[in-house]
């Protein structure tokens, strides 16, 4: 079966701090069988390596084309959305998706022409919190609680398989929203925009210009974020502090 488009080229598999070169090779093979070939490695312990080539079983093109980076931020350059795969829920407050749900979200992004990253952690320690914080959602393969951790390349295989199924156009349930919390309602959003407008005024952001256009742009930005009530309270807090500091600065003058 073929995927009749260049969509697979928009997906990159990012392996972070991989300890065993054999796993890099197996991951390359897993990707290649599902039609993916863009691999990015972040600080691999050993690469290139004979073990990686042996385990790739012919998927040498994936290994040869793999980008090697010092940090995750570099490896993610150009991507619009990143999914962090993790066996355990970490301290990071990210929406949690199954591989199938993530594949639907990822495909929707790719169909908009956006590059997508699937990020996998180190064999022993997984993804660190600061690495997950660079992702937009966490993907957990629903393994059993008392033995939840798959081999790295097998996790790559599961995710690559679900992406391929999605690309092949299987019927999938419509993806859930990225935020589990319901978004704030229109009235709460209006109060927030009023507060934002007032604060921008207080810190002299407008400098005599009409605030209409900037407010429309800011609205677009914040509507897209679909903030929940708690997030809105946090932003009100930040605005209130900015107003307080502006007032202090004004009094000093
Ligand atoms: N103890 C580590 C396990 C690392 S396994 C942890 O808790 O994360 C290596 C990588 O394989 C993980 O970082 C993750 O990217 C992927 N992986 C393994 N099991 C997974 C699962 N059940 N769901 C999602 N990703 C998984």
Short mmCIF file of N, CA and C in Angstrom, two decimals, residues 96-168:
data_model
loop_
_atom_site.label_atom_id
_atom_site.label_comp_id
_atom_site.label_asym_id
_atom_site.label_seq_id
_atom_site.Cartn_x
_atom_site.Cartn_y
_atom_site.Cartn_z
N UNK A 96 -2.69 14.52 27.59
CA UNK A 96 -2.19 13.18 27.37
C UNK A 96 -3.02 12.48 26.29
N UNK A 97 -2.35 11.98 25.28
CA UNK A 97 -3.04 11.34 24.16
C UNK A 97 -2.59 9.90 24.00
N UNK A 98 -3.43 9.08 23.40
CA UNK A 98 -2.98 7.76 22.96
C UNK A 98 -2.25 7.96 21.63
N UNK A 99 -1.45 6.97 21.22
CA UNK A 99 -0.79 7.10 19.91
C UNK A 99 -1.80 7.35 18.79
N UNK A 100 -2.97 6.73 18.88
CA UNK A 100 -3.98 6.90 17.82
C UNK A 100 -4.49 8.34 17.78
N UNK A 101 -4.76 8.89 18.96
CA UNK A 101 -5.22 10.29 19.01
C UNK A 101 -4.13 11.23 18.53
N UNK A 102 -2.89 10.93 18.95
CA UNK A 102 -1.77 11.78 18.53
C UNK A 102 -1.59 11.71 17.02
N UNK A 103 -1.77 10.51 16.46
CA UNK A 103 -1.60 10.36 15.01
C UNK A 103 -2.64 11.22 14.27
N UNK A 104 -3.86 11.26 14.80
CA UNK A 104 -4.90 12.07 14.15
C UNK A 104 -4.54 13.56 14.21
N UNK A 105 -4.06 14.00 15.40
CA UNK A 105 -3.64 15.40 15.54
C UNK A 105 -2.46 15.70 14.61
N UNK A 106 -1.51 14.76 14.59
CA UNK A 106 -0.29 14.95 13.80
C UNK A 106 -0.63 15.03 12.32
N UNK A 107 -1.53 14.16 11.88
CA UNK A 107 -1.91 14.15 10.47
C UNK A 107 -2.60 15.46 10.10
N UNK A 108 -3.48 15.93 11.00
CA UNK A 108 -4.17 17.20 10.73
C UNK A 108 -3.15 18.32 10.56
N UNK A 109 -2.11 18.33 11.42
CA UNK A 109 -1.07 19.36 11.31
C UNK A 109 -0.31 19.22 10.00
N UNK A 110 0.05 17.99 9.65
CA UNK A 110 0.81 17.75 8.41
C UNK A 110 -0.02 18.17 7.20
N UNK A 111 -1.32 17.93 7.27
CA UNK A 111 -2.17 18.32 6.14
C UNK A 111 -2.23 19.85 5.98
N UNK A 112 -1.94 20.56 7.06
CA UNK A 112 -1.83 22.03 6.97
C UNK A 112 -0.42 22.44 6.52
N UNK A 113 0.43 21.44 6.26
CA UNK A 113 1.79 21.72 5.80
C UNK A 113 2.78 21.91 6.94
N UNK A 114 2.36 21.62 8.17
CA UNK A 114 3.24 21.84 9.32
C UNK A 114 4.12 20.62 9.58
N UNK A 115 5.37 20.88 9.97
CA UNK A 115 6.25 19.77 10.33
C UNK A 115 5.96 19.32 11.75
N UNK A 116 6.05 18.01 11.94
CA UNK A 116 5.64 17.38 13.20
C UNK A 116 6.82 16.59 13.77
N UNK A 117 7.01 16.69 15.09
CA UNK A 117 8.05 15.89 15.73
C UNK A 117 7.44 14.87 16.69
N UNK A 118 8.00 13.67 16.67
CA UNK A 118 7.69 12.64 17.66
C UNK A 118 8.95 12.45 18.48
N UNK A 119 8.87 12.72 19.77
CA UNK A 119 10.09 12.79 20.59
C UNK A 119 10.14 11.62 21.58
N UNK A 120 11.27 10.92 21.58
CA UNK A 120 11.43 9.73 22.43
C UNK A 120 12.61 9.92 23.37
N UNK A 121 12.47 9.40 24.59
CA UNK A 121 13.48 9.65 25.62
C UNK A 121 14.55 8.57 25.72
N UNK A 122 15.44 8.79 26.65
CA UNK A 122 16.52 7.86 26.95
C UNK A 122 15.95 6.54 27.51
N UNK A 123 16.64 5.44 27.23
CA UNK A 123 16.14 4.11 27.59
C UNK A 123 15.87 3.96 29.09
N UNK A 124 16.71 4.55 29.89
CA UNK A 124 16.57 4.34 31.34
C UNK A 124 15.73 5.45 31.98
N UNK A 125 16.02 6.68 31.61
CA UNK A 125 15.41 7.80 32.34
C UNK A 125 14.22 8.43 31.61
N UNK A 126 14.00 8.06 30.35
CA UNK A 126 12.88 8.65 29.61
C UNK A 126 13.14 10.12 29.29
N UNK A 127 12.06 10.85 29.02
CA UNK A 127 12.19 12.28 28.73
C UNK A 127 12.17 13.06 30.04
N UNK A 128 13.10 14.02 30.16
CA UNK A 128 13.12 14.88 31.35
C UNK A 128 11.96 15.89 31.25
N UNK A 129 11.61 16.46 32.40
CA UNK A 129 10.51 17.44 32.40
C UNK A 129 10.76 18.60 31.44
N UNK A 130 12.01 19.08 31.39
CA UNK A 130 12.26 20.24 30.52
C UNK A 130 12.20 19.85 29.05
N UNK A 131 12.41 18.57 28.77
CA UNK A 131 12.26 18.09 27.39
C UNK A 131 10.78 17.97 27.04
N UNK A 132 10.00 17.41 27.96
CA UNK A 132 8.55 17.31 27.72
C UNK A 132 7.91 18.69 27.61
N UNK A 133 8.48 19.65 28.35
CA UNK A 133 7.92 21.01 28.31
C UNK A 133 8.05 21.64 26.93
N UNK A 134 8.92 21.10 26.10
CA UNK A 134 9.07 21.61 24.74
C UNK A 134 8.10 20.94 23.77
N UNK A 135 7.26 20.04 24.32
CA UNK A 135 6.27 19.34 23.49
C UNK A 135 4.89 19.92 23.75
N UNK A 136 3.99 19.72 22.79
CA UNK A 136 2.63 20.25 22.92
C UNK A 136 1.68 19.24 23.55
N UNK A 137 2.04 17.99 23.50
CA UNK A 137 1.21 16.96 24.11
C UNK A 137 2.09 15.77 24.45
N UNK A 138 1.63 15.00 25.45
CA UNK A 138 2.35 13.79 25.83
C UNK A 138 1.60 12.59 25.27
N UNK A 139 2.35 11.64 24.75
CA UNK A 139 1.72 10.43 24.21
C UNK A 139 2.13 9.26 25.08
N UNK A 140 1.14 8.55 25.59
CA UNK A 140 1.43 7.36 26.39
C UNK A 140 0.82 6.15 25.69
N UNK A 141 1.65 5.19 25.40
CA UNK A 141 1.15 3.92 24.86
C UNK A 141 0.50 3.21 26.05
N UNK A 142 -0.78 2.87 25.94
CA UNK A 142 -1.49 2.39 27.14
C UNK A 142 -1.08 0.98 27.57
N UNK A 143 0.14 0.88 28.06
CA UNK A 143 0.66 -0.39 28.57
C UNK A 143 0.12 -0.61 29.98
N UNK A 144 0.38 -1.79 30.56
CA UNK A 144 -0.11 -2.07 31.91
C UNK A 144 0.67 -1.25 32.94
N UNK A 145 0.02 -0.93 34.06
CA UNK A 145 0.62 -0.04 35.06
C UNK A 145 1.89 -0.62 35.68
N UNK A 146 1.92 -1.93 35.91
CA UNK A 146 3.06 -2.48 36.66
C UNK A 146 4.22 -2.90 35.76
N UNK A 147 4.09 -2.64 34.44
CA UNK A 147 5.22 -2.94 33.52
C UNK A 147 5.01 -2.09 32.28
N UNK A 148 5.21 -0.77 32.45
CA UNK A 148 4.67 0.16 31.46
C UNK A 148 5.67 0.55 30.37
N UNK A 149 6.94 0.22 30.58
CA UNK A 149 7.96 0.78 29.70
C UNK A 149 8.32 -0.17 28.55
N UNK A 150 8.08 0.28 27.32
CA UNK A 150 8.45 -0.50 26.14
C UNK A 150 9.90 -0.23 25.80
N UNK A 151 10.49 -1.15 25.06
CA UNK A 151 11.80 -0.88 24.47
C UNK A 151 11.64 0.34 23.55
N UNK A 152 12.65 1.19 23.54
CA UNK A 152 12.60 2.44 22.77
C UNK A 152 12.14 2.21 21.32
N UNK A 153 12.77 1.26 20.62
CA UNK A 153 12.44 1.10 19.20
C UNK A 153 11.05 0.50 19.02
N UNK A 154 10.58 -0.21 20.02
CA UNK A 154 9.22 -0.75 19.93
C UNK A 154 8.20 0.37 20.12
N UNK A 155 8.54 1.33 20.98
CA UNK A 155 7.67 2.51 21.12
C UNK A 155 7.65 3.29 19.80
N UNK A 156 8.81 3.40 19.17
CA UNK A 156 8.88 4.06 17.85
C UNK A 156 8.00 3.31 16.86
N UNK A 157 8.04 1.97 16.91
CA UNK A 157 7.24 1.17 15.97
C UNK A 157 5.74 1.42 16.16
N UNK A 158 5.31 1.44 17.41
CA UNK A 158 3.87 1.65 17.68
C UNK A 158 3.43 3.01 17.13
N UNK A 159 4.22 4.03 17.41
CA UNK A 159 3.84 5.39 16.97
C UNK A 159 3.87 5.48 15.45
N UNK A 160 4.92 4.89 14.84
CA UNK A 160 5.04 4.94 13.38
C UNK A 160 3.89 4.18 12.73
N UNK A 161 3.49 3.09 13.33
CA UNK A 161 2.36 2.31 12.80
C UNK A 161 1.08 3.13 12.82
N UNK A 162 0.82 3.76 13.96
CA UNK A 162 -0.41 4.56 14.06
C UNK A 162 -0.40 5.72 13.06
N UNK A 163 0.77 6.30 12.86
CA UNK A 163 0.86 7.39 11.88
C UNK A 163 0.58 6.85 10.47
N UNK A 164 1.11 5.68 10.21
CA UNK A 164 0.89 5.12 8.86
C UNK A 164 -0.60 4.81 8.64
N UNK A 165 -1.21 4.23 9.65
CA UNK A 165 -2.65 3.94 9.54
C UNK A 165 -3.41 5.24 9.27
N UNK A 166 -3.05 6.28 10.02
CA UNK A 166 -3.72 7.58 9.82
C UNK A 166 -3.48 8.09 8.40
N UNK A 167 -2.23 7.95 7.93
CA UNK A 167 -1.91 8.42 6.58
C UNK A 167 -2.64 7.61 5.51
N UNK A 168 -2.87 6.35 5.80
CA UNK A 168 -3.57 5.51 4.84
C UNK A 168 -5.07 5.81 4.82
#
